[in-house]
Short mmCIF file of C-alpha atoms and ligand atoms in Angstrom, two decimals:
data_model
loop_
_atom_site.label_atom_id
_atom_site.label_comp_id
_atom_site.label_asym_id
_atom_site.label_seq_id
_atom_site.Cartn_x
_atom_site.Cartn_y
_atom_site.Cartn_z
CA MET B 5 96.93 93.66 -5.23
CA THR B 6 94.53 90.73 -6.45
CA GLU B 7 94.99 92.10 -10.29
CA LEU B 8 98.54 90.66 -9.61
CA ILE B 9 97.54 87.04 -9.79
CA GLY B 10 96.95 85.77 -13.13
CA THR B 11 99.34 87.84 -14.62
CA SER B 12 101.92 86.60 -17.68
CA ILE B 13 106.34 87.39 -16.81
CA ARG B 14 106.40 89.87 -19.57
CA LYS B 15 103.57 92.16 -18.19
CA LEU B 16 104.30 91.87 -14.20
CA HIS B 17 107.79 92.65 -15.79
CA GLN B 18 106.61 95.93 -17.47
CA MET B 19 105.13 96.70 -14.12
CA LEU B 20 108.06 96.30 -11.98
CA ALA B 21 110.39 98.09 -14.22
CA SER B 22 108.07 101.01 -14.33
CA LYS B 23 107.79 101.19 -10.89
CA GLU B 24 103.82 100.56 -11.12
CA VAL B 25 104.60 97.49 -8.64
CA SER B 26 107.12 95.87 -6.46
CA ALA B 27 108.65 92.66 -6.31
CA ARG B 28 107.50 92.43 -2.57
CA GLU B 29 103.56 93.19 -3.58
CA ILE B 30 104.14 91.00 -6.56
CA LEU B 31 104.96 88.45 -3.78
CA LYS B 32 102.08 89.41 -1.30
CA ALA B 33 99.72 88.99 -4.01
CA HIS B 34 100.52 85.28 -4.63
CA LEU B 35 101.12 84.89 -0.89
CA ASP B 36 97.58 86.37 0.00
CA GLN B 37 96.29 83.45 -2.61
CA ILE B 38 98.06 80.87 -0.83
CA ASN B 39 96.57 81.87 2.54
CA ARG B 40 92.83 82.27 0.85
CA HIS B 41 92.92 78.88 -0.39
CA GLU B 42 95.90 76.74 0.19
CA SER B 43 93.62 74.52 3.04
CA GLU B 44 91.17 73.71 -0.06
CA ILE B 45 94.39 72.83 -2.04
CA ASP B 46 96.98 71.46 -0.29
CA ALA B 47 99.58 72.02 -2.79
CA PHE B 48 102.46 72.64 -0.57
CA ASN B 49 104.73 70.18 1.29
CA CYS B 50 106.33 73.50 2.90
CA LEU B 51 106.56 77.28 2.15
CA THR B 52 109.50 79.16 1.62
CA ASP B 53 108.38 82.61 1.88
CA LYS B 54 111.13 84.07 4.03
CA LEU B 55 113.92 82.86 1.18
CA ALA B 56 111.48 84.99 -1.16
CA GLU B 57 110.88 87.96 0.80
CA LYS B 58 114.75 88.25 0.69
CA LYS B 59 115.30 87.82 -2.82
CA ALA B 60 112.15 90.02 -3.29
CA ASP B 61 113.90 92.75 -1.58
CA GLU B 62 117.03 92.46 -3.70
CA ILE B 63 114.95 92.65 -6.62
CA ASP B 64 113.09 96.09 -5.30
CA LYS B 65 117.01 97.29 -4.64
CA LEU B 66 117.94 96.49 -8.18
CA VAL B 67 114.94 98.46 -9.51
CA ALA B 68 115.71 101.24 -7.59
CA SER B 69 119.63 101.10 -8.88
CA GLY B 70 117.86 101.30 -12.33
CA SER B 71 119.50 98.12 -13.11
CA GLU B 72 118.38 96.26 -15.50
CA LEU B 73 116.64 93.02 -14.09
CA PRO B 74 117.67 89.50 -14.72
CA ALA B 75 115.12 87.00 -16.52
CA LEU B 76 112.92 86.12 -13.64
CA ALA B 77 112.78 89.38 -11.12
CA GLY B 78 110.14 88.79 -9.17
CA ILE B 79 108.61 86.42 -10.48
CA PRO B 80 106.98 83.90 -7.86
CA ILE B 81 107.79 80.15 -8.53
CA ALA B 82 106.73 76.89 -6.54
CA ILE B 83 109.57 73.69 -6.76
CA LYS B 84 108.67 70.53 -6.49
CA ASP B 85 110.22 68.78 -3.23
CA ASN B 86 112.25 65.88 -4.77
CA ILE B 87 114.54 69.23 -5.95
CA CYS B 88 116.96 70.71 -3.21
CA ILE B 89 117.04 74.06 -1.65
CA LYS B 90 119.28 74.72 0.21
CA ASP B 91 118.42 74.73 4.03
CA TYR B 92 115.04 73.64 3.43
CA LYS B 93 113.55 70.29 3.43
CA THR B 94 113.45 68.01 0.22
CA THR B 95 111.28 65.12 1.25
CA CYS B 96 109.74 64.19 -1.96
CA SER B 97 106.79 63.62 -0.06
CA SER B 98 108.14 59.98 2.24
CA LYS B 99 108.68 59.09 5.36
CA VAL B 100 111.71 57.92 5.06
CA LEU B 101 112.94 61.55 4.20
CA ALA B 102 110.76 63.44 6.02
CA ASP B 103 113.45 65.20 7.87
CA PHE B 104 115.73 65.69 5.26
CA VAL B 105 117.94 68.63 5.17
CA PRO B 106 119.80 69.21 1.55
CA PRO B 107 123.22 70.76 2.90
CA TYR B 108 123.08 72.63 -1.22
CA ASP B 109 121.16 73.74 -4.07
CA ALA B 110 119.94 72.10 -7.23
CA THR B 111 121.17 73.38 -10.43
CA VAL B 112 117.95 74.55 -11.37
CA ALA B 113 117.57 76.19 -7.57
CA ILE B 114 120.93 78.15 -8.09
CA LYS B 115 119.42 79.32 -11.84
CA VAL B 116 115.99 80.35 -10.78
CA LEU B 117 117.23 82.28 -7.64
CA GLN B 118 120.06 83.79 -10.09
CA ALA B 119 117.46 84.81 -12.68
CA GLY B 120 115.75 86.72 -9.43
CA ALA B 121 112.74 84.58 -9.32
CA LEU B 122 111.03 84.42 -5.91
CA PRO B 123 110.57 80.67 -4.34
CA VAL B 124 107.05 80.02 -2.61
CA GLY B 125 107.22 76.95 -1.93
CA LYS B 126 107.99 72.91 -2.22
CA THR B 127 105.48 71.43 -3.95
CA ASN B 128 103.68 67.94 -2.56
CA MET B 129 104.29 64.73 -5.37
CA ASP B 130 103.63 61.49 -5.59
CA GLU B 131 106.44 59.80 -3.03
CA PHE B 132 109.36 59.78 -5.26
CA ALA B 133 107.80 60.84 -8.08
CA MET B 134 106.23 57.62 -8.44
CA GLY B 135 102.43 57.96 -9.44
CA SER B 136 99.93 59.94 -11.84
CA SER B 137 97.46 61.48 -9.14
CA THR B 138 99.90 62.77 -6.39
CA GLU B 139 97.87 60.16 -3.98
CA ASN B 140 100.66 58.23 -3.40
CA SER B 141 101.90 60.97 -0.88
CA ALA B 142 103.20 60.49 2.34
CA ASN B 143 102.12 63.61 3.40
CA LYS B 144 98.51 64.97 1.69
CA LEU B 145 96.31 64.68 -0.81
CA THR B 146 96.59 67.82 -3.40
CA ARG B 147 93.25 68.86 -5.02
CA ASN B 148 92.36 69.95 -8.46
CA PRO B 149 92.06 73.68 -8.81
CA TRP B 150 88.84 72.86 -10.97
CA ASN B 151 87.39 70.62 -9.03
CA THR B 152 88.41 69.48 -5.57
CA LYS B 153 86.64 66.33 -5.81
CA THR B 154 89.11 65.83 -8.66
CA VAL B 155 93.16 64.79 -8.54
CA PRO B 156 95.53 67.35 -9.76
CA GLY B 157 97.69 64.51 -11.67
CA GLY B 158 100.95 63.40 -10.40
CA SER B 159 103.63 63.27 -9.83
CA SER B 160 104.32 66.79 -9.86
CA GLY B 161 100.76 67.35 -8.73
CA GLY B 162 101.60 70.24 -6.31
CA SER B 163 103.44 72.34 -9.07
CA ALA B 164 100.52 72.25 -11.33
CA ALA B 165 97.59 72.81 -8.86
CA SER B 166 99.61 75.75 -7.79
CA VAL B 167 100.07 77.70 -11.20
CA ALA B 168 96.43 76.87 -11.63
CA ALA B 169 94.97 78.24 -8.24
CA GLY B 170 97.53 81.51 -8.87
CA PHE B 171 99.62 80.44 -5.90
CA SER B 172 102.73 80.70 -8.61
CA VAL B 173 103.04 82.17 -11.64
CA VAL B 174 105.05 79.41 -12.62
CA SER B 175 106.42 76.01 -11.03
CA LEU B 176 109.29 73.83 -11.46
CA GLY B 177 108.46 69.78 -11.77
CA SER B 178 110.01 66.09 -12.72
CA ASP B 179 109.31 63.97 -16.07
CA THR B 180 110.34 60.33 -15.80
CA GLY B 181 107.15 59.55 -17.64
CA GLY B 182 104.70 62.17 -17.72
CA SER B 183 104.95 63.49 -14.56
CA ILE B 184 105.05 67.24 -15.89
CA ARG B 185 102.66 66.88 -18.92
CA GLN B 186 99.73 64.66 -17.13
CA PRO B 187 98.93 66.99 -14.26
CA ALA B 188 99.49 70.14 -16.84
CA SER B 189 96.84 68.53 -18.74
CA PHE B 190 94.27 67.95 -15.83
CA CYS B 191 95.29 71.39 -14.38
CA GLY B 192 94.58 73.49 -17.52
CA VAL B 193 98.16 74.65 -17.46
CA VAL B 194 101.40 74.54 -19.67
CA GLY B 195 103.85 71.68 -18.90
CA MET B 196 107.07 70.83 -20.43
CA LYS B 197 109.45 67.83 -20.57
CA PRO B 198 112.29 69.03 -22.16
CA THR B 199 114.58 66.69 -24.25
CA TYR B 200 116.72 64.45 -22.04
CA GLY B 201 119.87 66.52 -21.04
CA MET B 202 118.45 69.97 -21.92
CA VAL B 203 118.14 70.27 -18.15
CA SER B 204 120.64 69.75 -15.36
CA ARG B 205 119.26 67.22 -12.95
CA PHE B 206 121.93 67.87 -10.29
CA GLY B 207 120.05 68.10 -6.84
CA LEU B 208 117.26 66.45 -8.48
CA VAL B 209 116.08 63.18 -6.09
CA ALA B 210 116.67 60.45 -8.66
CA PHE B 211 113.78 58.23 -9.82
CA ALA B 212 114.87 56.09 -12.93
CA SER B 213 118.18 58.40 -14.23
CA SER B 214 118.28 57.35 -18.09
CA LEU B 215 114.44 59.14 -17.86
CA ASP B 216 113.81 61.82 -15.53
CA GLN B 217 113.49 65.50 -16.77
CA ILE B 218 113.28 68.57 -14.99
CA GLY B 219 110.74 70.91 -16.70
CA PRO B 220 108.27 74.23 -15.94
CA PHE B 221 105.03 74.68 -15.82
CA GLY B 222 103.00 78.08 -16.75
CA ARG B 223 99.73 79.79 -17.76
CA SER B 224 101.25 80.25 -21.37
CA VAL B 225 103.62 79.07 -23.54
CA GLU B 226 106.06 82.25 -23.27
CA ASP B 227 105.78 81.85 -19.40
CA VAL B 228 107.29 78.29 -20.12
CA ALA B 229 110.04 79.41 -22.21
CA TYR B 230 110.97 81.96 -20.13
CA VAL B 231 111.79 79.39 -17.33
CA LEU B 232 113.34 76.96 -20.06
CA SER B 233 115.79 79.52 -20.87
CA THR B 234 116.79 80.14 -17.40
CA ILE B 235 117.28 76.24 -16.54
CA SER B 236 118.46 74.81 -19.33
CA GLY B 237 122.47 75.01 -20.51
CA HIS B 238 125.60 72.52 -19.51
CA ASP B 239 126.09 72.23 -16.24
CA PRO B 240 129.38 70.37 -14.86
CA SER B 241 127.88 68.55 -12.18
CA ASP B 242 125.56 66.63 -14.31
CA SER B 243 127.53 64.33 -16.84
CA THR B 244 123.74 63.52 -18.83
CA SER B 245 123.74 67.04 -19.80
CA ILE B 246 123.86 68.61 -23.12
CA GLN B 247 127.30 70.43 -23.79
CA GLN B 248 125.49 73.71 -25.34
CA ALA B 249 124.79 76.79 -24.07
CA ALA B 250 121.33 77.82 -22.94
CA PRO B 251 119.03 78.85 -26.17
CA ASP B 252 116.89 81.50 -26.08
CA PHE B 253 113.50 80.08 -26.04
CA VAL B 254 111.44 83.46 -26.29
CA ALA B 255 112.88 84.65 -29.10
CA ALA B 256 112.15 81.49 -30.38
CA LEU B 257 108.29 82.16 -30.53
CA THR B 258 107.29 83.65 -33.41
CA GLY B 259 103.98 82.19 -33.70
CA ASN B 260 104.91 81.36 -37.76
CA ILE B 261 104.29 77.56 -38.75
CA SER B 262 103.29 77.93 -42.26
CA GLY B 263 104.66 75.14 -43.98
CA MET B 264 105.34 72.70 -40.76
CA LYS B 265 104.73 69.14 -41.20
CA ILE B 266 102.38 67.82 -38.27
CA ALA B 267 100.96 64.16 -37.92
CA VAL B 268 98.52 63.34 -35.37
CA ILE B 269 99.36 59.47 -33.73
CA LYS B 270 96.64 57.40 -34.78
CA GLU B 271 96.84 54.77 -32.34
CA PHE B 272 96.14 57.53 -29.56
CA LEU B 273 92.63 58.64 -31.75
CA ALA B 274 91.11 55.03 -31.18
CA GLU B 275 89.93 53.18 -28.16
CA GLY B 276 90.64 53.74 -24.62
CA ILE B 277 90.62 57.28 -25.26
CA ASP B 278 87.81 59.20 -24.07
CA PRO B 279 85.59 60.44 -26.64
CA VAL B 280 85.42 64.08 -25.97
CA VAL B 281 89.52 64.31 -25.52
CA ARG B 282 89.34 62.81 -28.95
CA GLU B 283 87.74 65.36 -30.19
CA SER B 284 89.39 68.19 -28.99
CA ILE B 285 92.48 66.58 -30.52
CA VAL B 286 90.81 66.20 -33.89
CA ALA B 287 89.53 70.04 -33.89
CA ALA B 288 93.22 70.84 -32.59
CA ALA B 289 94.43 69.05 -35.89
CA GLU B 290 92.11 71.18 -37.77
CA THR B 291 93.28 74.71 -36.09
CA TYR B 292 96.62 73.53 -36.94
CA ARG B 293 95.51 73.11 -40.95
CA LYS B 294 94.15 76.54 -40.74
CA LEU B 295 97.66 78.08 -39.37
CA GLY B 296 99.20 76.87 -42.34
CA ALA B 297 100.74 73.63 -41.39
CA GLN B 298 100.37 70.05 -43.30
CA VAL B 299 98.48 67.78 -41.00
CA ASP B 300 98.54 64.24 -41.67
CA GLU B 301 98.05 60.63 -39.77
CA VAL B 302 101.02 58.93 -38.35
CA SER B 303 101.06 55.07 -36.95
CA MET B 304 103.43 54.17 -34.31
CA PRO B 305 103.02 50.13 -34.14
CA ASN B 306 105.44 49.77 -31.24
CA PHE B 307 103.80 52.43 -28.43
CA LYS B 308 101.39 49.12 -27.35
CA HIS B 309 104.73 48.08 -25.85
CA ALA B 310 105.77 51.62 -23.97
CA LEU B 311 103.84 50.81 -20.94
CA PRO B 312 105.30 47.17 -19.69
CA VAL B 313 108.44 48.57 -20.85
CA TYR B 314 108.43 51.63 -19.20
CA TYR B 315 107.22 49.70 -16.04
CA LEU B 316 110.39 47.00 -16.12
CA LEU B 317 112.90 50.19 -17.01
CA ALA B 318 111.74 52.71 -14.34
CA THR B 319 111.25 49.94 -11.75
CA ALA B 320 114.70 48.41 -12.22
CA GLU B 321 116.62 51.94 -12.12
CA ALA B 322 114.47 53.12 -9.38
CA SER B 323 115.40 49.53 -7.57
CA ALA B 324 118.92 50.74 -7.50
CA ASN B 325 118.48 54.65 -7.09
CA LEU B 326 116.53 53.59 -3.94
CA ALA B 327 118.68 51.62 -2.32
CA ARG B 328 120.18 54.29 -0.63
CA TYR B 329 117.68 54.75 1.96
CA ASP B 330 118.78 52.35 4.47
CA GLY B 331 118.91 54.66 7.81
CA VAL B 332 122.61 54.85 7.54
CA LYS B 333 124.15 58.46 5.83
CA TYR B 334 120.70 60.44 5.98
CA GLY B 335 116.97 60.50 6.38
CA HIS B 336 114.78 58.00 8.73
CA ARG B 337 116.33 55.21 10.92
CA ASN B 338 114.62 52.78 12.97
CA LYS B 339 116.15 52.75 16.52
CA GLU B 340 114.95 49.88 18.21
CA ALA B 341 116.90 47.46 16.11
CA LYS B 342 119.79 45.44 17.30
CA ASP B 343 121.68 44.47 14.32
CA ILE B 344 122.45 46.32 11.30
CA LEU B 345 120.26 43.98 8.71
CA SER B 346 117.06 44.42 10.68
CA MET B 347 117.80 48.21 10.92
CA TYR B 348 117.88 48.36 7.20
CA TYR B 349 114.84 46.05 7.01
CA LYS B 350 112.72 48.41 9.46
CA THR B 351 114.01 51.49 7.99
CA ARG B 352 112.72 50.62 4.81
CA GLN B 353 109.50 49.00 6.39
CA GLU B 354 108.64 51.63 8.04
CA GLY B 355 110.06 54.96 5.69
CA LEU B 356 108.86 53.76 2.13
CA GLY B 357 105.04 53.67 0.98
CA ALA B 358 103.18 50.90 -1.09
CA GLU B 359 103.51 52.07 -4.58
CA VAL B 360 107.28 52.44 -3.84
CA LYS B 361 107.83 49.03 -2.36
CA ARG B 362 106.01 47.55 -5.05
CA ARG B 363 108.29 48.89 -7.84
CA ILE B 364 111.56 48.78 -5.85
CA MET B 365 110.54 44.59 -5.67
CA LEU B 366 109.23 44.54 -9.58
CA GLY B 367 112.66 46.34 -10.53
CA THR B 368 114.74 44.27 -8.41
CA PHE B 369 112.95 40.89 -10.06
CA ALA B 370 113.53 42.52 -13.69
CA LEU B 371 117.25 42.39 -12.82
CA SER B 372 118.00 39.92 -10.83
CA SER B 373 119.79 36.87 -12.34
CA GLY B 374 118.02 34.53 -14.31
CA TYR B 375 115.64 37.34 -15.51
CA TYR B 376 117.52 39.92 -16.23
CA ASP B 377 117.55 38.50 -20.09
CA ALA B 378 114.18 38.04 -20.63
CA TYR B 379 112.99 41.36 -19.10
CA TYR B 380 115.62 44.00 -18.12
CA LYS B 381 117.50 43.38 -21.71
CA LYS B 382 114.46 42.54 -23.96
CA ALA B 383 112.65 45.76 -22.41
CA GLN B 384 115.96 47.83 -23.52
CA GLN B 385 115.31 46.24 -27.23
CA VAL B 386 111.63 47.38 -27.51
CA ARG B 387 112.85 50.82 -26.37
CA ARG B 388 114.99 50.95 -29.26
CA LEU B 389 112.03 50.19 -31.46
CA ILE B 390 110.34 52.96 -29.61
CA LYS B 391 112.23 55.30 -30.53
CA GLU B 392 112.85 54.06 -33.87
CA ASP B 393 109.17 54.54 -34.72
CA PHE B 394 109.91 58.19 -33.73
CA ASP B 395 112.66 58.44 -36.07
CA LYS B 396 110.87 57.34 -38.89
CA ALA B 397 108.02 59.56 -38.07
CA PHE B 398 110.58 62.60 -37.98
CA ALA B 399 112.05 61.58 -41.12
CA LYS B 400 108.63 63.18 -42.61
CA PHE B 401 107.52 65.12 -40.12
CA ASP B 402 108.45 68.02 -37.99
CA LEU B 403 106.23 67.03 -35.04
CA VAL B 404 103.21 64.71 -33.94
CA ILE B 405 100.60 65.20 -31.84
CA CYS B 406 98.13 63.39 -29.65
CA PRO B 407 96.42 63.96 -26.41
CA THR B 408 98.63 63.84 -23.55
CA ALA B 409 96.03 61.89 -21.53
CA PRO B 410 93.41 59.54 -21.97
CA SER B 411 90.83 61.47 -19.77
CA THR B 412 90.07 64.79 -17.92
CA ALA B 413 91.04 64.62 -14.33
CA PHE B 414 89.39 61.29 -12.39
CA GLU B 415 87.76 61.55 -8.67
CA PHE B 416 89.94 60.64 -5.67
CA GLY B 417 90.19 57.39 -4.87
CA SER B 418 88.74 55.92 -8.52
CA LYS B 419 91.96 54.09 -9.37
CA THR B 420 94.03 53.69 -6.61
CA ALA B 421 92.72 50.01 -5.90
CA ASP B 422 94.08 49.40 -9.42
CA PRO B 423 97.69 49.94 -10.45
CA LEU B 424 97.46 48.92 -13.95
CA SER B 425 94.47 51.82 -14.38
CA MET B 426 96.38 54.18 -13.02
CA TYR B 427 99.71 53.33 -15.25
CA LEU B 428 97.26 53.61 -18.43
CA SER B 429 97.05 57.58 -17.53
CA ASP B 430 100.41 57.64 -18.68
CA ILE B 431 99.95 56.09 -22.00
CA ALA B 432 100.66 58.66 -24.26
CA THR B 433 103.36 60.67 -21.80
CA ILE B 434 105.81 57.62 -21.22
CA PRO B 435 106.94 57.28 -25.02
CA ALA B 436 108.96 60.80 -25.21
CA ASN B 437 110.64 59.38 -21.92
CA LEU B 438 111.81 56.22 -23.48
CA ALA B 439 113.23 58.17 -26.66
CA GLY B 440 114.51 61.33 -24.62
CA ILE B 441 112.66 63.90 -26.73
CA PRO B 442 110.99 66.75 -25.73
CA GLY B 443 107.17 67.09 -25.30
CA ILE B 444 104.71 70.02 -24.19
CA SER B 445 100.96 70.19 -22.83
CA LEU B 446 98.30 72.61 -23.35
CA PRO B 447 95.07 73.43 -22.99
CA CYS B 448 93.03 72.12 -25.63
CA GLY B 449 89.33 72.10 -24.50
CA PHE B 450 87.28 70.82 -21.88
CA ASP B 451 85.11 68.28 -20.93
CA GLN B 452 81.15 68.47 -20.01
CA GLY B 453 81.83 68.81 -16.78
CA GLY B 454 84.27 72.08 -17.33
CA LEU B 455 87.45 69.85 -17.08
CA PRO B 456 90.12 70.80 -18.76
CA ILE B 457 91.67 68.43 -21.97
CA GLY B 458 95.66 68.55 -22.82
CA LEU B 459 97.05 68.65 -26.39
CA GLN B 460 100.45 66.83 -26.45
CA LEU B 461 103.34 67.85 -29.02
CA LEU B 462 106.23 65.66 -29.66
CA GLY B 463 109.18 66.55 -31.63
CA PRO B 464 113.20 65.11 -32.32
CA ALA B 465 115.83 65.78 -29.63
CA LEU B 466 116.54 69.25 -29.85
CA SER B 467 113.50 70.60 -31.29
CA ASP B 468 112.63 72.25 -28.07
CA ALA B 469 112.10 75.56 -29.46
CA LYS B 470 110.56 74.33 -32.39
CA LEU B 471 107.79 72.54 -30.28
CA LEU B 472 107.22 75.76 -28.23
CA ASN B 473 106.46 77.78 -31.36
CA ALA B 474 104.25 75.79 -32.75
CA ALA B 475 102.47 75.37 -28.90
CA HIS B 476 102.58 79.52 -29.03
CA ALA B 477 100.97 79.43 -32.43
CA PHE B 478 98.14 77.23 -31.34
CA GLU B 479 97.85 79.11 -28.05
CA GLN B 480 97.59 82.27 -29.94
CA ALA B 481 94.86 80.82 -32.34
CA THR B 482 92.86 79.42 -29.12
CA GLU B 483 90.84 80.74 -26.20
CA PHE B 484 91.54 77.74 -23.77
CA HIS B 485 94.30 79.30 -21.92
CA LYS B 486 92.28 82.32 -21.10
CA ARG B 487 89.69 80.80 -19.04
CA TYR B 488 91.12 79.99 -15.38
CA SER B 489 90.24 77.50 -12.39
CA PRO B 490 87.38 79.11 -10.84
CA MET B 491 89.75 80.52 -7.50
CA LEU B 492 91.94 82.30 -9.93
CA SER B 493 89.44 83.97 -12.21
CA LYS B 494 87.46 84.71 -8.79
CA VAL B 495 90.29 87.15 -8.14
CA THR B 496 91.37 87.97 -11.29
CA ALA B 497 87.65 89.43 -12.49
CA SER B 498 87.53 91.51 -9.24
N1 LIG I 10 103.18 58.29 -13.74
C1 LIG I 10 104.71 57.85 -14.07
C2 LIG I 10 104.84 56.90 -13.09
O1 LIG I 10 103.96 57.05 -12.32
C3 LIG I 10 105.16 58.85 -14.66
C4 LIG I 10 106.32 59.44 -13.14
C5 LIG I 10 106.81 60.16 -13.32
O2 LIG I 10 106.90 61.13 -14.83
N2 LIG I 10 107.63 61.05 -12.52
O3 LIG I 10 106.07 56.35 -13.11
#
């Protein structure tokens, strides 16, 4: 059943509806692919195959009864390990949550399950989503399916690798500063961070609450649109979720972008961006011109402050959000401590990794009295300036484009000793989180070593449908998305 791997949602649905294939067979093909290659990739913290099998049987009964199939019926999905699925461990790839079993489902988990998706497993990530390579996981290293010497990106590295390796058709990740878009770029798949508030975060373990968003990965823009339509919409359990019904993002994919005004962000074609990445973005701008868009350049003068602003605000919020891991209510607890204070200390000492501790300390410092005005408050003011750069650009243009990341996937260990160089991999993705706007990354080229390059499209808040359509138009006009990672092209070719 290898021909089922690498197939689109649309095609799988046709095959299901015509009874050419069953949901059980679709699932088996993907579980077989996991069995063949998971030891090389290590995308998963745990498999949820029993739950997937139960869901597949439900879908096969629906097919037999001739009922209408829900939007993700029979579609294998992988879910990042900071999103709760009831009765399955949610570890956030941290020792402190190594044995945490949530007694409830995240809203997105409920939605994908109700839509008939088959959850194959919980994916590896940087601990508490802090990182850009998945090397900060306390569990294991996830390797990039295109070249296992390189990182899959992060923090949603397991979710991106799962789709690139054909372990699942789609997956869910979270994006606080680029953690969906950057690994999508490194793994040659499509990844989207929706508008802040578009998707409920109930049941997502919080990192930095004013920035976090859940979003989908897929091998095509259309597959991503199917998942986003399923998971978006107002949720009374999340007070930051937007008061609107879920839009039909698939219907928005007309492919017509004629007359659309697009600007390339000047600052991201300059120093610090690999020449091969820059060339692909220039070529992408040309593709848009050929498709009938008006293409120009725009300057974002305040973007140079985005990295320090993000690392003050994200760490400040994280220091508050992670205060709950103290061994009292859930998660790891040190058993030797003789009093409550040393129990807190020892629990956190043992349970949290180096990067997480670094950020808690930085954030606590930025929020401390005497430093608050100089750091936290100032960062909030500059955050506003960055948003105003976008506002000015969107007064003239429908959307802006730039690379998703300054380089293609790098080798293991090449940035771990220098946190600043690691932080720089998110230079182009962070501004969207600070402004709350949607962003999507899709394949737009390959470097000399055959590693994928990602094109990022950014639009104003609530322009998600327009963004998807512009991405779809690019995809239709190019062949990049048709090239698969070696372990996926091997099975699709056979
Ligand atoms: N890489 C960034 C960080 O380390 C972004 C992480 C994310 O989006 N979760 O904070």
